[in-house]
């Protein structure tokens, strides 16, 4: 162990327990000899073994739940997994809020992201003296799920559609969180959500189908780097299934994830996921079976039943008594938990290396400055026609308009903002003067056409239940914010609070839309007679258990609004008291500059449990931008949201577009720095921006290779490509030169401003046995250059970085051949290129005389990937008659007279055809069916002589047949 020194081995146990941050009460009968598990000079493994040996079986079982109780007899305090820290410490009180994760990644700056992670780790430690509810040092961050589809509701939580970039950013953030020494952890980050969790619709019952190449080349590559670098201490299993098996019991938790590091990992379940195994997933009959399977698969800590550990401990004890588990299974998991607790310094004098960190670090001046830097670097300049940006600071007559002009929104996993610098605040501070402001939203009154009464709200912070009354003025007026897909929010003019549902009535008492069920959402549904129905559209109305009506109407003698059936709903006229567009146009006319801030509300436009149905701006927001631009040609647009946006015609019409994610407390200062040239935009897109949702296949299609998804395979013309981002200066690239360990290129700033370029290296394999990416990121480097300055940038890439997964032999392979090396400013802006002759190997023809797993096909149609057994393995199931698998370039064994297959499921046939799915029939095995999809049997069929030649072999299956393995001998 590093830093080993001679020190006394005896100390008073009571003193050790009273160190800062521990505070546990030690029983009076504790002896005076320090236990070895409290000796920081001993290796972690010995300390864990010692502590484990001192625990009773019940105590060990108690460590397997999210809420681990104190063990007073040993002076051990309670422990909790799961403090949220995605882009700052969340849910514990005011703390520094950094840009959303997708914004952090848009910096393409691992050094900065490590600083951000370190700051977040410090702030998590800063709460250790008070230990507020929800606090712990096991942090559930970062999220490394690949942003394969921008419609994913949790897009803001991830980093990129590219696994290499995701791995680089997550490793940097995780290293900051841990402190960089795996034996002395500042915090213990857990990366989420393993594996292939990229849809929210039915997320607990949908299966993400991953053929081996997608699994190995894409999804696993996002998780491995941080684990391999000891920048994370475990993974959280995701709700979804992969190839028919719930990830809560995925054998990859042990068989794959733990092979990436020599450190012990603490793997946790997602919240309530253990219960899903016997609930929505119906995978096991009892919780004892389910929890036993999860432990054996590699789960160490169960996140279930909130603070109540009883059901979990009871299930584990039941599994032990019935023989489903052995005590050694419990020891393994408890040891994994204790390993992390030891490394966190919990049992060290003074709480270890980081035990003295206190609340002074939270929202410190240094962290505020870092938040501003991160928000600045995260923004991406999408368009800058004729030098519209940067703005001149001397042109002070500015209007800032739009629904996000003077507010900051937070997302579900945001911390509590200690302060908020809005775009209007930042620009006003930059100019040293006030600016014109307009949210550009309509103010309306809703009048019941049957009674002539208006919908009215209350005054004061608490508001009041909405009623229909004869009142007029502010109490009957509402500002209408359009978020797209027909969803609006209503903010009362009476008190500036949003209207929401509180499970009994509608009250104007919310400062922002939020909560798990976002209950501030409505739809104004136009009717044929020119009136409107007011529909409640809170997120709970999308749940299967929702049975209430969704339309609003008076439900009592006092006119209080409640939920009624559609035929009883009130019909309202919508009286526009003030036109948002007209107000915004008036605000920008004649001004030096108009800044329009549009975008999303992260509580509404997709979030956990809710995917997006479209990627466009809300229609009224787009109309607002167009009207403002017509009124003032000096218009620049800021799009503030959490995902790629289609942008409609705006991309062509407005002269300047700047994108930022919801960037935290310093958003306004960062935007002002960029708009006025005190900072030069350097952010780069981490996802492809598509022109239309029609460019994308089904959200549930995970096969990026076959469906040509992400920049690696997409053959269309994107709105903005992966890696894209403009600067206020220009860069020239020299020739690409091969050097030891990679390539180098000279980059020159040919403009008049200092700027940062992100040089990106992509590779492309010209010829391969298998379908290859059009290009694939393999290195990148940021370089900041003064005007006229030239620097040589080295981009490290090795032959091993060219490997792909060979399904014929289930191994990584670098093929012999010529590779294109492409370096430039984005995946589409290549400035320098070279050819790289690589001496690898040639993939031989398939040898089907060996047992071949059916999942290792080259192409397919009409099949699903399913669980071979509940414990392990993947099989192929035919979803329809005529489903087929292709095995390319096969070489049957000598003789090749018989086809043998392991099959289960419905009765049917497996045909062997040559050359195509309808090619020559070489043989057909008939199958009588099995009672269980996991009960496999062997079938055989004779083969014609034609099957002995080298060719493509197709297996054609009847509907319902499951195929595990086969051979041709």
mmCIF file of C-alpha atoms in Angstrom, residues 592-903:
data_model
loop_
_atom_site.group_PDB
_atom_site.id
_atom_site.type_symbol
_atom_site.label_atom_id
_atom_site.label_comp_id
_atom_site.label_asym_id
_atom_site.label_seq_id
_atom_site.Cartn_x
_atom_site.Cartn_y
_atom_site.Cartn_z
ATOM 1 C CA UNK A 592 -28.957 47.392 -32.227
ATOM 2 C CA UNK A 593 -29.376 43.697 -31.569
ATOM 3 C CA UNK A 594 -32.104 41.184 -30.816
ATOM 4 C CA UNK A 595 -31.134 38.090 -28.866
ATOM 5 C CA UNK A 596 -33.797 35.363 -28.911
ATOM 6 C CA UNK A 597 -33.514 32.557 -26.351
ATOM 7 C CA UNK A 598 -35.662 29.528 -27.111
ATOM 8 C CA UNK A 599 -35.475 25.859 -26.225
ATOM 9 C CA UNK A 600 -36.885 23.289 -23.859
ATOM 10 C CA UNK A 601 -38.096 22.748 -20.348
ATOM 11 C CA UNK A 602 -36.127 19.682 -19.188
ATOM 12 C CA UNK A 603 -39.025 18.573 -16.996
ATOM 13 C CA UNK A 604 -41.355 18.455 -19.995
ATOM 14 C CA UNK A 605 -39.421 17.889 -23.224
ATOM 15 C CA UNK A 606 -38.307 14.375 -22.368
ATOM 16 C CA UNK A 607 -36.802 13.120 -19.115
ATOM 17 C CA UNK A 608 -36.618 9.920 -17.104
ATOM 18 C CA UNK A 609 -39.601 7.688 -17.942
ATOM 19 C CA UNK A 610 -40.590 9.859 -20.941
ATOM 20 C CA UNK A 611 -39.076 9.827 -24.425
ATOM 21 C CA UNK A 612 -39.506 12.596 -26.968
ATOM 22 C CA UNK A 613 -41.937 12.222 -29.815
ATOM 23 C CA UNK A 614 -40.277 14.912 -31.917
ATOM 24 C CA UNK A 615 -37.085 16.956 -31.941
ATOM 25 C CA UNK A 616 -38.334 20.273 -33.267
ATOM 26 C CA UNK A 617 -38.761 23.593 -31.529
ATOM 27 C CA UNK A 618 -42.236 24.305 -30.234
ATOM 28 C CA UNK A 619 -44.269 25.862 -33.076
ATOM 29 C CA UNK A 620 -44.874 29.145 -31.267
ATOM 30 C CA UNK A 621 -41.182 29.430 -30.438
ATOM 31 C CA UNK A 622 -40.277 28.984 -34.093
ATOM 32 C CA UNK A 623 -42.897 31.567 -35.061
ATOM 33 C CA UNK A 624 -41.477 33.951 -32.469
ATOM 34 C CA UNK A 625 -37.969 33.684 -33.911
ATOM 35 C CA UNK A 626 -39.206 34.314 -37.432
ATOM 36 C CA UNK A 627 -41.227 37.355 -36.388
ATOM 37 C CA UNK A 628 -38.348 38.853 -34.429
ATOM 38 C CA UNK A 629 -35.944 38.295 -37.301
ATOM 39 C CA UNK A 630 -38.327 40.008 -39.705
ATOM 40 C CA UNK A 631 -38.574 42.947 -37.313
ATOM 41 C CA UNK A 632 -34.826 43.158 -36.694
ATOM 42 C CA UNK A 633 -32.306 41.631 -39.119
ATOM 43 C CA UNK A 634 -29.630 41.858 -36.414
ATOM 44 C CA UNK A 635 -31.054 38.817 -34.658
ATOM 45 C CA UNK A 636 -29.032 36.068 -33.042
ATOM 46 C CA UNK A 637 -30.671 32.939 -31.671
ATOM 47 C CA UNK A 638 -29.703 30.882 -28.655
ATOM 48 C CA UNK A 639 -31.176 27.373 -28.533
ATOM 49 C CA UNK A 640 -31.052 26.129 -24.955
ATOM 50 C CA UNK A 641 -32.011 22.491 -24.649
ATOM 51 C CA UNK A 642 -30.678 19.014 -23.985
ATOM 52 C CA UNK A 643 -30.689 17.253 -27.326
ATOM 53 C CA UNK A 644 -30.237 17.686 -31.090
ATOM 54 C CA UNK A 645 -32.987 19.804 -32.600
ATOM 55 C CA UNK A 646 -34.308 19.671 -36.157
ATOM 56 C CA UNK A 647 -34.734 23.488 -36.175
ATOM 57 C CA UNK A 648 -36.992 23.563 -39.233
ATOM 58 C CA UNK A 649 -36.356 26.509 -41.526
ATOM 59 C CA UNK A 650 -34.676 28.588 -38.828
ATOM 60 C CA UNK A 651 -31.313 27.112 -39.619
ATOM 61 C CA UNK A 652 -31.466 28.774 -43.045
ATOM 62 C CA UNK A 653 -33.107 32.046 -42.060
ATOM 63 C CA UNK A 654 -31.342 33.459 -39.009
ATOM 64 C CA UNK A 655 -27.764 34.748 -39.299
ATOM 65 C CA UNK A 656 -26.403 33.240 -36.063
ATOM 66 C CA UNK A 657 -27.246 30.192 -33.975
ATOM 67 C CA UNK A 658 -25.631 29.272 -30.663
ATOM 68 C CA UNK A 659 -26.578 26.055 -28.871
ATOM 69 C CA UNK A 660 -26.173 25.402 -25.197
ATOM 70 C CA UNK A 661 -27.514 22.789 -22.906
ATOM 71 C CA UNK A 662 -29.166 23.867 -19.668
ATOM 72 C CA UNK A 663 -25.876 25.006 -18.252
ATOM 73 C CA UNK A 664 -26.437 25.733 -14.585
ATOM 74 C CA UNK A 665 -26.053 28.794 -12.425
ATOM 75 C CA UNK A 666 -23.548 30.595 -14.661
ATOM 76 C CA UNK A 667 -25.490 30.175 -17.917
ATOM 77 C CA UNK A 668 -26.071 33.887 -18.476
ATOM 78 C CA UNK A 669 -22.495 34.960 -17.823
ATOM 79 C CA UNK A 670 -21.170 32.252 -20.126
ATOM 80 C CA UNK A 671 -23.537 33.220 -22.934
ATOM 81 C CA UNK A 672 -22.654 36.889 -22.572
ATOM 82 C CA UNK A 673 -18.937 36.073 -22.701
ATOM 83 C CA UNK A 674 -19.509 34.183 -25.945
ATOM 84 C CA UNK A 675 -21.885 36.651 -27.575
ATOM 85 C CA UNK A 676 -19.555 39.577 -26.965
ATOM 86 C CA UNK A 677 -16.302 37.853 -27.814
ATOM 87 C CA UNK A 678 -14.720 37.692 -24.367
ATOM 88 C CA UNK A 679 -14.689 33.960 -25.033
ATOM 89 C CA UNK A 680 -14.386 32.209 -28.378
ATOM 90 C CA UNK A 681 -16.812 29.304 -28.907
ATOM 91 C CA UNK A 682 -14.981 26.000 -28.722
ATOM 92 C CA UNK A 683 -17.716 23.427 -28.043
ATOM 93 C CA UNK A 684 -18.283 20.573 -30.448
ATOM 94 C CA UNK A 685 -21.381 18.439 -30.966
ATOM 95 C CA UNK A 686 -21.283 14.990 -29.422
ATOM 96 C CA UNK A 687 -24.234 13.748 -31.471
ATOM 97 C CA UNK A 688 -25.428 13.855 -35.046
ATOM 98 C CA UNK A 689 -28.111 16.510 -35.563
ATOM 99 C CA UNK A 690 -30.598 15.043 -38.021
ATOM 100 C CA UNK A 691 -32.820 17.020 -40.358
ATOM 101 C CA UNK A 692 -35.908 15.020 -39.500
ATOM 102 C CA UNK A 693 -37.175 12.204 -37.322
ATOM 103 C CA UNK A 694 -37.636 10.314 -40.583
ATOM 104 C CA UNK A 695 -33.850 9.886 -40.677
ATOM 105 C CA UNK A 696 -34.152 7.599 -37.669
ATOM 106 C CA UNK A 697 -35.422 4.016 -37.343
ATOM 107 C CA UNK A 698 -37.511 2.827 -34.417
ATOM 108 C CA UNK A 699 -36.348 4.003 -31.015
ATOM 109 C CA UNK A 700 -36.249 0.337 -29.986
ATOM 110 C CA UNK A 701 -33.898 -0.701 -32.805
ATOM 111 C CA UNK A 702 -30.499 -1.102 -31.143
ATOM 112 C CA UNK A 703 -28.628 -2.568 -34.104
ATOM 113 C CA UNK A 704 -26.653 0.495 -35.178
ATOM 114 C CA UNK A 705 -24.829 -1.535 -37.822
ATOM 115 C CA UNK A 706 -27.822 -2.845 -39.719
ATOM 116 C CA UNK A 707 -29.948 0.289 -39.322
ATOM 117 C CA UNK A 708 -27.101 2.699 -40.234
ATOM 118 C CA UNK A 709 -27.419 4.623 -36.995
ATOM 119 C CA UNK A 710 -25.076 7.279 -35.511
ATOM 120 C CA UNK A 711 -22.403 9.087 -37.483
ATOM 121 C CA UNK A 712 -20.465 5.839 -37.788
ATOM 122 C CA UNK A 713 -22.983 4.333 -40.214
ATOM 123 C CA UNK A 714 -25.462 7.089 -41.161
ATOM 124 C CA UNK A 715 -25.456 7.619 -44.938
ATOM 125 C CA UNK A 716 -27.779 10.605 -45.066
ATOM 126 C CA UNK A 717 -27.014 14.308 -44.938
ATOM 127 C CA UNK A 718 -27.180 15.563 -41.335
ATOM 128 C CA UNK A 719 -28.226 19.039 -40.334
ATOM 129 C CA UNK A 720 -24.999 19.235 -38.322
ATOM 130 C CA UNK A 721 -22.483 16.389 -38.170
ATOM 131 C CA UNK A 722 -20.911 14.746 -35.156
ATOM 132 C CA UNK A 723 -17.971 16.794 -33.905
ATOM 133 C CA UNK A 724 -19.221 20.019 -35.496
ATOM 134 C CA UNK A 725 -18.697 23.490 -34.025
ATOM 135 C CA UNK A 726 -17.647 26.877 -35.347
ATOM 136 C CA UNK A 727 -15.182 29.431 -33.993
ATOM 137 C CA UNK A 728 -14.683 33.177 -34.361
ATOM 138 C CA UNK A 729 -11.360 32.399 -35.986
ATOM 139 C CA UNK A 730 -10.108 29.996 -38.677
ATOM 140 C CA UNK A 731 -7.638 27.133 -38.578
ATOM 141 C CA UNK A 732 -5.419 25.655 -41.256
ATOM 142 C CA UNK A 733 -4.132 22.089 -41.113
ATOM 143 C CA UNK A 734 -0.820 20.943 -42.509
ATOM 144 C CA UNK A 735 0.052 17.513 -43.850
ATOM 145 C CA UNK A 736 -0.631 14.475 -41.709
ATOM 146 C CA UNK A 737 2.567 12.720 -40.642
ATOM 147 C CA UNK A 738 3.024 9.277 -39.186
ATOM 148 C CA UNK A 739 5.019 9.312 -35.937
ATOM 149 C CA UNK A 740 5.743 6.801 -33.252
ATOM 150 C CA UNK A 741 2.465 6.047 -31.501
ATOM 151 C CA UNK A 742 0.186 7.822 -33.924
ATOM 152 C CA UNK A 743 0.027 10.847 -36.202
ATOM 153 C CA UNK A 744 0.851 14.511 -35.934
ATOM 154 C CA UNK A 745 -0.396 17.558 -37.756
ATOM 155 C CA UNK A 746 0.542 21.234 -37.654
ATOM 156 C CA UNK A 747 -2.425 23.545 -37.012
ATOM 157 C CA UNK A 748 -2.291 27.293 -37.601
ATOM 158 C CA UNK A 749 -4.676 29.988 -36.428
ATOM 159 C CA UNK A 750 -5.138 32.048 -39.583
ATOM 160 C CA UNK A 751 -7.702 34.418 -38.079
ATOM 161 C CA UNK A 752 -7.533 37.499 -35.918
ATOM 162 C CA UNK A 753 -8.690 36.043 -32.593
ATOM 163 C CA UNK A 754 -7.304 33.546 -30.152
ATOM 164 C CA UNK A 755 -9.269 30.349 -30.460
ATOM 165 C CA UNK A 756 -9.362 26.681 -29.576
ATOM 166 C CA UNK A 757 -9.505 23.978 -32.212
ATOM 167 C CA UNK A 758 -10.428 20.369 -31.485
ATOM 168 C CA UNK A 759 -8.534 18.171 -33.915
ATOM 169 C CA UNK A 760 -10.378 14.894 -34.402
ATOM 170 C CA UNK A 761 -8.847 11.720 -35.821
ATOM 171 C CA UNK A 762 -11.111 9.198 -37.516
ATOM 172 C CA UNK A 763 -10.252 5.895 -39.133
ATOM 173 C CA UNK A 764 -11.938 3.959 -41.908
ATOM 174 C CA UNK A 765 -11.208 0.421 -42.979
ATOM 175 C CA UNK A 766 -11.299 0.210 -46.757
ATOM 176 C CA UNK A 767 -11.779 -3.536 -47.165
ATOM 177 C CA UNK A 768 -13.080 -5.980 -44.594
ATOM 178 C CA UNK A 769 -14.894 -9.227 -44.271
ATOM 179 C CA UNK A 770 -17.512 -7.342 -42.245
ATOM 180 C CA UNK A 771 -19.514 -4.148 -42.624
ATOM 181 C CA UNK A 772 -17.386 -1.352 -41.172
ATOM 182 C CA UNK A 773 -18.128 2.187 -39.967
ATOM 183 C CA UNK A 774 -17.880 4.950 -42.536
ATOM 184 C CA UNK A 775 -15.585 6.575 -40.003
ATOM 185 C CA UNK A 776 -14.843 6.088 -36.351
ATOM 186 C CA UNK A 777 -13.325 8.493 -33.812
ATOM 187 C CA UNK A 778 -10.076 7.197 -32.397
ATOM 188 C CA UNK A 779 -8.341 10.296 -30.990
ATOM 189 C CA UNK A 780 -8.867 14.001 -30.423
ATOM 190 C CA UNK A 781 -6.936 16.918 -28.966
ATOM 191 C CA UNK A 782 -7.778 20.521 -28.095
ATOM 192 C CA UNK A 783 -5.231 23.203 -28.945
ATOM 193 C CA UNK A 784 -5.521 26.922 -28.157
ATOM 194 C CA UNK A 785 -3.747 29.211 -30.606
ATOM 195 C CA UNK A 786 -3.114 32.930 -30.794
ATOM 196 C CA UNK A 787 -3.571 34.670 -34.171
ATOM 197 C CA UNK A 788 -0.853 33.452 -36.532
ATOM 198 C CA UNK A 789 0.366 30.801 -34.084
ATOM 199 C CA UNK A 790 1.176 27.260 -35.255
ATOM 200 C CA UNK A 791 1.456 24.177 -33.092
ATOM 201 C CA UNK A 792 2.006 20.548 -33.875
ATOM 202 C CA UNK A 793 -0.631 18.290 -32.381
ATOM 203 C CA UNK A 794 -0.031 14.606 -31.778
ATOM 204 C CA UNK A 795 -2.965 12.238 -32.000
ATOM 205 C CA UNK A 796 -2.257 8.859 -30.473
ATOM 206 C CA UNK A 797 -3.587 5.813 -32.264
ATOM 207 C CA UNK A 798 -2.311 2.230 -32.275
ATOM 208 C CA UNK A 799 -3.025 -0.737 -34.549
ATOM 209 C CA UNK A 800 -5.030 -2.313 -31.723
ATOM 210 C CA UNK A 801 -7.435 0.647 -31.958
ATOM 211 C CA UNK A 802 -8.461 -0.680 -35.374
ATOM 212 C CA UNK A 803 -9.809 -3.956 -34.028
ATOM 213 C CA UNK A 804 -13.365 -5.102 -34.459
ATOM 214 C CA UNK A 805 -15.222 -8.134 -33.120
ATOM 215 C CA UNK A 806 -14.868 -11.207 -35.299
ATOM 216 C CA UNK A 807 -18.073 -13.229 -34.913
ATOM 217 C CA UNK A 808 -16.587 -16.243 -36.667
ATOM 218 C CA UNK A 809 -14.150 -16.819 -33.790
ATOM 219 C CA UNK A 810 -15.576 -14.588 -31.006
ATOM 220 C CA UNK A 811 -12.439 -12.504 -30.643
ATOM 221 C CA UNK A 812 -11.036 -9.076 -31.412
ATOM 222 C CA UNK A 813 -9.225 -8.903 -34.727
ATOM 223 C CA UNK A 814 -7.192 -6.340 -36.643
ATOM 224 C CA UNK A 815 -7.514 -7.208 -40.289
ATOM 225 C CA UNK A 816 -4.657 -6.922 -42.682
ATOM 226 C CA UNK A 817 -5.206 -4.025 -45.084
ATOM 227 C CA UNK A 818 -5.158 -0.309 -45.759
ATOM 228 C CA UNK A 819 -6.922 2.089 -43.442
ATOM 229 C CA UNK A 820 -7.798 5.719 -44.058
ATOM 230 C CA UNK A 821 -6.725 8.141 -41.339
ATOM 231 C CA UNK A 822 -8.824 11.311 -41.465
ATOM 232 C CA UNK A 823 -8.124 14.373 -39.332
ATOM 233 C CA UNK A 824 -10.198 17.519 -39.195
ATOM 234 C CA UNK A 825 -12.621 19.805 -37.377
ATOM 235 C CA UNK A 826 -15.565 17.383 -37.424
ATOM 236 C CA UNK A 827 -16.558 13.996 -38.771
ATOM 237 C CA UNK A 828 -17.495 15.717 -42.054
ATOM 238 C CA UNK A 829 -14.801 18.409 -42.218
ATOM 239 C CA UNK A 830 -11.641 16.472 -43.030
ATOM 240 C CA UNK A 831 -8.556 18.675 -43.395
ATOM 241 C CA UNK A 832 -5.764 16.112 -43.657
ATOM 242 C CA UNK A 833 -5.626 12.443 -44.500
ATOM 243 C CA UNK A 834 -3.216 9.569 -44.814
ATOM 244 C CA UNK A 835 -3.223 5.902 -45.732
ATOM 245 C CA UNK A 836 -2.088 3.412 -43.130
ATOM 246 C CA UNK A 837 -0.948 -0.028 -44.229
ATOM 247 C CA UNK A 838 -1.567 -2.323 -41.280
ATOM 248 C CA UNK A 839 -0.180 -5.809 -40.957
ATOM 249 C CA UNK A 840 -2.934 -7.723 -39.272
ATOM 250 C CA UNK A 841 -4.607 -11.002 -40.107
ATOM 251 C CA UNK A 842 -7.103 -12.340 -42.578
ATOM 252 C CA UNK A 843 -10.305 -13.742 -41.153
ATOM 253 C CA UNK A 844 -10.536 -17.299 -42.471
ATOM 254 C CA UNK A 845 -13.733 -18.842 -43.833
ATOM 255 C CA UNK A 846 -16.163 -19.986 -41.185
ATOM 256 C CA UNK A 847 -15.672 -23.534 -40.066
ATOM 257 C CA UNK A 848 -19.203 -24.759 -39.474
ATOM 258 C CA UNK A 849 -18.003 -28.202 -38.551
ATOM 259 C CA UNK A 850 -17.354 -26.676 -35.145
ATOM 260 C CA UNK A 851 -20.236 -25.855 -32.872
ATOM 261 C CA UNK A 852 -21.410 -22.387 -33.841
ATOM 262 C CA UNK A 853 -23.535 -20.134 -31.715
ATOM 263 C CA UNK A 854 -26.565 -18.954 -33.649
ATOM 264 C CA UNK A 855 -26.163 -15.384 -32.341
ATOM 265 C CA UNK A 856 -22.881 -15.108 -34.263
ATOM 266 C CA UNK A 857 -24.605 -14.523 -37.587
ATOM 267 C CA UNK A 858 -23.542 -12.021 -40.233
ATOM 268 C CA UNK A 859 -27.027 -10.846 -41.205
ATOM 269 C CA UNK A 860 -30.621 -11.633 -40.331
ATOM 270 C CA UNK A 861 -34.288 -10.947 -40.882
ATOM 271 C CA UNK A 862 -37.352 -11.646 -38.750
ATOM 272 C CA UNK A 863 -35.524 -12.812 -35.661
ATOM 273 C CA UNK A 864 -35.159 -11.756 -32.044
ATOM 274 C CA UNK A 865 -32.276 -12.293 -29.684
ATOM 275 C CA UNK A 866 -33.462 -14.049 -26.529
ATOM 276 C CA UNK A 867 -32.134 -15.592 -23.336
ATOM 277 C CA UNK A 868 -30.850 -19.105 -23.817
ATOM 278 C CA UNK A 869 -31.420 -19.769 -20.129
ATOM 279 C CA UNK A 870 -32.271 -17.492 -17.242
ATOM 280 C CA UNK A 871 -28.696 -17.694 -16.025
ATOM 281 C CA UNK A 872 -26.642 -17.189 -19.189
ATOM 282 C CA UNK A 873 -26.373 -17.363 -22.947
ATOM 283 C CA UNK A 874 -28.133 -15.835 -25.941
ATOM 284 C CA UNK A 875 -30.255 -17.721 -28.450
ATOM 285 C CA UNK A 876 -32.089 -16.701 -31.611
ATOM 286 C CA UNK A 877 -35.885 -16.863 -31.875
ATOM 287 C CA UNK A 878 -37.910 -16.650 -35.075
ATOM 288 C CA UNK A 879 -40.519 -13.892 -34.861
ATOM 289 C CA UNK A 880 -42.218 -15.081 -38.057
ATOM 290 C CA UNK A 881 -42.126 -17.925 -40.523
ATOM 291 C CA UNK A 882 -39.251 -17.575 -42.938
ATOM 292 C CA UNK A 883 -36.995 -15.772 -40.468
ATOM 293 C CA UNK A 884 -33.386 -16.298 -41.470
ATOM 294 C CA UNK A 885 -29.785 -16.070 -40.358
ATOM 295 C CA UNK A 886 -26.841 -15.592 -42.696
ATOM 296 C CA UNK A 887 -23.429 -17.142 -42.053
ATOM 297 C CA UNK A 888 -21.149 -15.729 -44.729
ATOM 298 C CA UNK A 889 -18.182 -17.345 -46.411
ATOM 299 C CA UNK A 890 -18.499 -20.760 -44.787
ATOM 300 C CA UNK A 891 -16.322 -23.769 -45.249
ATOM 301 C CA UNK A 892 -18.111 -26.949 -44.188
ATOM 302 C CA UNK A 893 -16.048 -29.633 -42.603
ATOM 303 C CA UNK A 894 -14.794 -32.614 -44.538
ATOM 304 C CA UNK A 895 -17.763 -34.829 -45.211
ATOM 305 C CA UNK A 896 -20.393 -32.319 -44.043
ATOM 306 C CA UNK A 897 -23.175 -34.820 -44.272
ATOM 307 C CA UNK A 898 -25.278 -33.850 -41.296
ATOM 308 C CA UNK A 899 -26.802 -30.721 -39.774
ATOM 309 C CA UNK A 900 -27.210 -30.698 -35.990
ATOM 310 C CA UNK A 901 -28.925 -28.009 -33.935
ATOM 311 C CA UNK A 902 -30.019 -27.324 -30.354
ATOM 312 C CA UNK A 903 -33.540 -25.955 -30.461
#
